[in-house]
Amino acid sequence: MQMKVETLFATPLARVDLSGYITEDQVAFVDSLTMVANQTNLISENLYILDRPELQGFRAIISQCLKDYAINVMGCDQELLLTQSWALRNAEGVGMHSHAHSNSIVSGSFYYTELPTPASKMFFDRNTSYQRLELPPHPERANIFNTKINAVIPKTGELLLFPSELNHMVEQNPSPEVRSVIAFNTFIRGNIGSFRDVSELSLK
């Protein structure tokens, strides 16, 4: 008797190499932003940094990546529109608590400066609600069907795009170098639903 296992659903994580697409002046601008306390790490006081004129060229690059994601990953006709965007900094020994992003469709992280060595991992948890039973697989039998948490090691100059409802966290930065990132949320623009089914919604 042979068992065949197929995949019904998958959670996408898009990785885009944007090395060279952000200028030295844009990096300097992000590094100059006023930062405030955010639980354990620091977050920019301005929470719409990609709206600033200094970053408009780079915003256009991000928007193109979101367009590709909407068409080729989500398979939809609606546009993914940038909403809030901010900078984060993790000093030595500082990580990021587990969280998801409300009121957003796709979220992103861009590692715009040289990452510390070793680079702290980003952990994604597929569970989004209370779990009555915890049945972790044996380490030697872990696979995409039974693994609860996956770790991703980001690269310098890389953009990560992922569904906003996906819980994620960042392990503590083991290096004296600061770990810096630009993060953002999105929402859709366009029509959804059906006119004839009286479920149409126009999002401008």
Short mmCIF file of N, CA and C in Angstrom, two decimals, residues 117-203:
data_model
loop_
_atom_site.label_atom_id
_atom_site.label_comp_id
_atom_site.label_asym_id
_atom_site.label_seq_id
_atom_site.Cartn_x
_atom_site.Cartn_y
_atom_site.Cartn_z
N THR A 117 26.31 40.37 10.96
CA THR A 117 26.78 38.99 10.82
C THR A 117 26.95 38.38 12.20
N PRO A 118 26.26 37.26 12.49
CA PRO A 118 25.30 36.58 11.62
C PRO A 118 23.98 37.35 11.58
N ALA A 119 23.24 37.17 10.48
CA ALA A 119 21.95 37.84 10.33
C ALA A 119 20.90 37.11 11.17
N SER A 120 20.16 37.87 11.99
CA SER A 120 19.10 37.23 12.79
C SER A 120 17.98 36.75 11.88
N LYS A 121 17.42 35.60 12.23
CA LYS A 121 16.39 34.97 11.41
C LYS A 121 15.03 35.62 11.63
N MET A 122 14.20 35.52 10.61
CA MET A 122 12.79 35.92 10.70
C MET A 122 11.98 34.63 10.72
N PHE A 123 11.12 34.49 11.72
CA PHE A 123 10.33 33.28 11.87
C PHE A 123 8.88 33.53 11.47
N PHE A 124 8.33 32.65 10.65
CA PHE A 124 6.93 32.73 10.23
C PHE A 124 6.16 31.57 10.84
N ASP A 125 5.03 31.88 11.46
CA ASP A 125 4.19 30.89 12.13
C ASP A 125 2.89 30.77 11.35
N ARG A 126 2.58 29.57 10.86
CA ARG A 126 1.39 29.41 10.03
C ARG A 126 0.09 29.46 10.82
N ASN A 127 0.15 29.30 12.14
CA ASN A 127 -1.06 29.35 12.95
C ASN A 127 -1.42 30.80 13.27
N THR A 128 -2.67 31.15 13.04
CA THR A 128 -3.12 32.52 13.29
C THR A 128 -4.13 32.60 14.43
N SER A 129 -4.41 31.48 15.08
CA SER A 129 -5.39 31.47 16.17
C SER A 129 -4.95 30.50 17.25
N TYR A 130 -5.70 30.47 18.33
CA TYR A 130 -5.42 29.58 19.46
C TYR A 130 -5.37 28.12 19.02
N GLN A 131 -4.37 27.40 19.45
CA GLN A 131 -4.22 25.99 19.12
C GLN A 131 -4.46 25.14 20.36
N ARG A 132 -5.50 24.32 20.34
CA ARG A 132 -5.80 23.48 21.50
C ARG A 132 -4.75 22.39 21.69
N LEU A 133 -4.28 21.82 20.59
CA LEU A 133 -3.29 20.76 20.64
C LEU A 133 -2.01 21.20 19.95
N GLU A 134 -0.90 20.92 20.58
CA GLU A 134 0.40 21.15 19.97
C GLU A 134 1.02 19.79 19.67
N LEU A 135 1.18 19.47 18.40
CA LEU A 135 1.73 18.18 17.99
C LEU A 135 2.94 18.40 17.09
N PRO A 136 4.04 18.86 17.65
CA PRO A 136 5.21 19.12 16.81
C PRO A 136 5.77 17.83 16.24
N PRO A 137 6.18 17.87 14.97
CA PRO A 137 6.73 16.67 14.34
C PRO A 137 8.11 16.33 14.89
N HIS A 138 8.48 15.08 14.77
CA HIS A 138 9.84 14.67 15.09
C HIS A 138 10.77 15.41 14.14
N PRO A 139 11.89 15.95 14.63
CA PRO A 139 12.78 16.75 13.77
C PRO A 139 13.17 16.05 12.47
N GLU A 140 13.34 14.73 12.52
CA GLU A 140 13.76 14.01 11.32
C GLU A 140 12.61 13.77 10.34
N ARG A 141 11.37 14.05 10.78
CA ARG A 141 10.21 13.83 9.92
C ARG A 141 9.47 15.14 9.61
N ALA A 142 10.11 16.26 9.86
CA ALA A 142 9.49 17.56 9.58
C ALA A 142 9.44 17.80 8.08
N ASN A 143 8.32 18.36 7.60
CA ASN A 143 8.17 18.68 6.18
C ASN A 143 7.20 19.85 6.04
N ILE A 144 6.87 20.23 4.81
CA ILE A 144 6.02 21.40 4.60
C ILE A 144 4.59 21.18 5.09
N PHE A 145 4.20 19.94 5.30
CA PHE A 145 2.84 19.66 5.74
C PHE A 145 2.67 19.76 7.25
N ASN A 146 3.73 19.46 8.01
CA ASN A 146 3.58 19.41 9.46
C ASN A 146 4.38 20.47 10.22
N THR A 147 5.23 21.21 9.51
CA THR A 147 6.03 22.22 10.18
C THR A 147 5.18 23.43 10.54
N LYS A 148 5.23 23.83 11.80
CA LYS A 148 4.44 24.96 12.27
C LYS A 148 5.14 26.30 12.01
N ILE A 149 6.46 26.30 12.17
CA ILE A 149 7.23 27.53 12.04
C ILE A 149 8.37 27.32 11.06
N ASN A 150 8.56 28.29 10.17
CA ASN A 150 9.68 28.28 9.24
C ASN A 150 10.56 29.50 9.47
N ALA A 151 11.86 29.29 9.38
CA ALA A 151 12.81 30.39 9.56
C ALA A 151 13.35 30.84 8.21
N VAL A 152 13.49 32.15 8.06
CA VAL A 152 14.02 32.75 6.84
C VAL A 152 15.19 33.64 7.23
N ILE A 153 16.30 33.48 6.54
CA ILE A 153 17.45 34.36 6.77
C ILE A 153 17.47 35.39 5.64
N PRO A 154 17.13 36.64 5.95
CA PRO A 154 17.11 37.66 4.89
C PRO A 154 18.52 38.01 4.43
N LYS A 155 18.59 38.58 3.24
CA LYS A 155 19.86 39.01 2.67
C LYS A 155 19.86 40.52 2.49
N THR A 156 21.03 41.09 2.54
CA THR A 156 21.16 42.52 2.30
C THR A 156 20.63 42.87 0.90
N GLY A 157 19.82 43.91 0.81
CA GLY A 157 19.26 44.32 -0.48
C GLY A 157 18.07 43.53 -0.92
N GLU A 158 17.53 42.67 -0.04
CA GLU A 158 16.42 41.81 -0.40
C GLU A 158 15.09 42.36 0.11
N LEU A 159 14.06 42.21 -0.71
CA LEU A 159 12.70 42.55 -0.34
C LEU A 159 11.92 41.26 -0.09
N LEU A 160 11.25 41.15 1.05
CA LEU A 160 10.37 40.03 1.35
C LEU A 160 8.93 40.51 1.30
N LEU A 161 8.07 39.77 0.60
CA LEU A 161 6.64 40.05 0.53
C LEU A 161 5.89 38.82 1.01
N PHE A 162 4.91 39.03 1.90
CA PHE A 162 4.19 37.90 2.49
C PHE A 162 2.79 38.34 2.91
N PRO A 163 1.85 37.39 3.03
CA PRO A 163 0.49 37.74 3.46
C PRO A 163 0.51 38.38 4.84
N SER A 164 -0.23 39.47 5.00
CA SER A 164 -0.17 40.26 6.23
C SER A 164 -0.69 39.52 7.45
N GLU A 165 -1.56 38.51 7.24
CA GLU A 165 -2.12 37.79 8.39
C GLU A 165 -1.15 36.75 8.95
N LEU A 166 -0.02 36.57 8.30
CA LEU A 166 0.95 35.57 8.73
C LEU A 166 1.72 36.09 9.95
N ASN A 167 1.64 35.34 11.06
CA ASN A 167 2.39 35.74 12.25
C ASN A 167 3.89 35.63 11.97
N HIS A 168 4.63 36.61 12.43
CA HIS A 168 6.07 36.60 12.22
C HIS A 168 6.79 37.30 13.37
N MET A 169 8.03 36.96 13.55
CA MET A 169 8.86 37.57 14.59
C MET A 169 10.31 37.54 14.12
N VAL A 170 11.16 38.29 14.82
CA VAL A 170 12.58 38.34 14.49
C VAL A 170 13.37 37.97 15.74
N GLU A 171 14.32 37.05 15.59
CA GLU A 171 15.13 36.67 16.75
C GLU A 171 16.07 37.81 17.12
N GLN A 172 16.61 37.73 18.30
CA GLN A 172 17.50 38.77 18.80
C GLN A 172 18.72 38.94 17.90
N ASN A 173 19.11 40.18 17.71
CA ASN A 173 20.29 40.50 16.92
C ASN A 173 21.53 40.14 17.74
N PRO A 174 22.33 39.16 17.28
CA PRO A 174 23.50 38.75 18.07
C PRO A 174 24.73 39.62 17.85
N SER A 175 24.61 40.61 16.98
CA SER A 175 25.78 41.40 16.58
C SER A 175 25.72 42.81 17.17
N PRO A 176 26.87 43.43 17.41
CA PRO A 176 26.88 44.84 17.84
C PRO A 176 26.45 45.80 16.74
N GLU A 177 26.37 45.30 15.49
CA GLU A 177 25.89 46.12 14.38
C GLU A 177 24.37 46.21 14.42
N VAL A 178 23.82 47.35 14.05
CA VAL A 178 22.38 47.55 14.07
C VAL A 178 21.75 46.87 12.86
N ARG A 179 20.62 46.22 13.08
CA ARG A 179 19.85 45.59 12.01
C ARG A 179 18.76 46.57 11.59
N SER A 180 18.81 47.08 10.35
CA SER A 180 17.88 48.11 9.87
C SER A 180 17.01 47.59 8.75
N VAL A 181 15.76 48.03 8.72
CA VAL A 181 14.82 47.55 7.71
C VAL A 181 13.76 48.60 7.43
N ILE A 182 13.26 48.63 6.20
CA ILE A 182 12.08 49.40 5.84
C ILE A 182 10.93 48.41 5.72
N ALA A 183 9.82 48.68 6.40
CA ALA A 183 8.67 47.79 6.36
C ALA A 183 7.44 48.56 5.88
N PHE A 184 6.46 47.83 5.35
CA PHE A 184 5.26 48.50 4.85
C PHE A 184 4.07 47.56 4.79
N ASN A 185 2.89 48.16 4.69
CA ASN A 185 1.64 47.44 4.50
C ASN A 185 1.00 47.88 3.19
N THR A 186 -0.01 47.14 2.76
CA THR A 186 -0.71 47.46 1.51
C THR A 186 -2.21 47.19 1.65
N PHE A 187 -2.95 47.75 0.74
CA PHE A 187 -4.36 47.40 0.62
C PHE A 187 -4.71 47.46 -0.86
N ILE A 188 -5.85 46.86 -1.21
CA ILE A 188 -6.21 46.78 -2.63
C ILE A 188 -6.92 48.02 -3.11
N ARG A 189 -6.76 48.30 -4.40
CA ARG A 189 -7.51 49.36 -5.07
C ARG A 189 -8.11 48.75 -6.33
N GLY A 190 -9.40 49.00 -6.53
CA GLY A 190 -10.10 48.43 -7.67
C GLY A 190 -11.46 47.90 -7.24
N ASN A 191 -12.09 47.13 -8.08
CA ASN A 191 -13.41 46.58 -7.78
C ASN A 191 -13.28 45.13 -7.33
N ILE A 192 -14.06 44.77 -6.32
CA ILE A 192 -14.15 43.39 -5.88
C ILE A 192 -15.63 43.01 -5.78
N GLY A 193 -15.90 41.72 -5.77
CA GLY A 193 -17.28 41.27 -5.69
C GLY A 193 -17.96 41.27 -7.05
N SER A 194 -19.28 41.14 -7.03
CA SER A 194 -20.06 41.03 -8.26
C SER A 194 -21.23 42.00 -8.25
N PHE A 195 -21.37 42.75 -9.35
CA PHE A 195 -22.49 43.69 -9.49
C PHE A 195 -23.82 42.96 -9.42
N ARG A 196 -23.95 41.85 -10.17
CA ARG A 196 -25.20 41.11 -10.23
C ARG A 196 -25.54 40.39 -8.93
N ASP A 197 -24.53 40.02 -8.18
CA ASP A 197 -24.77 39.35 -6.89
C ASP A 197 -24.90 40.36 -5.75
N VAL A 198 -24.98 41.63 -6.11
CA VAL A 198 -25.05 42.76 -5.16
C VAL A 198 -23.99 42.65 -4.06
N SER A 199 -22.78 42.26 -4.48
CA SER A 199 -21.65 42.19 -3.54
C SER A 199 -20.49 43.06 -4.02
N GLU A 200 -20.77 43.91 -5.02
CA GLU A 200 -19.70 44.72 -5.60
C GLU A 200 -19.26 45.79 -4.62
N LEU A 201 -17.93 45.97 -4.56
CA LEU A 201 -17.35 47.02 -3.73
C LEU A 201 -16.25 47.68 -4.54
N SER A 202 -16.34 48.99 -4.69
CA SER A 202 -15.35 49.75 -5.45
C SER A 202 -14.42 50.47 -4.49
N LEU A 203 -13.16 50.13 -4.54
CA LEU A 203 -12.14 50.72 -3.67
C LEU A 203 -11.23 51.60 -4.51
#
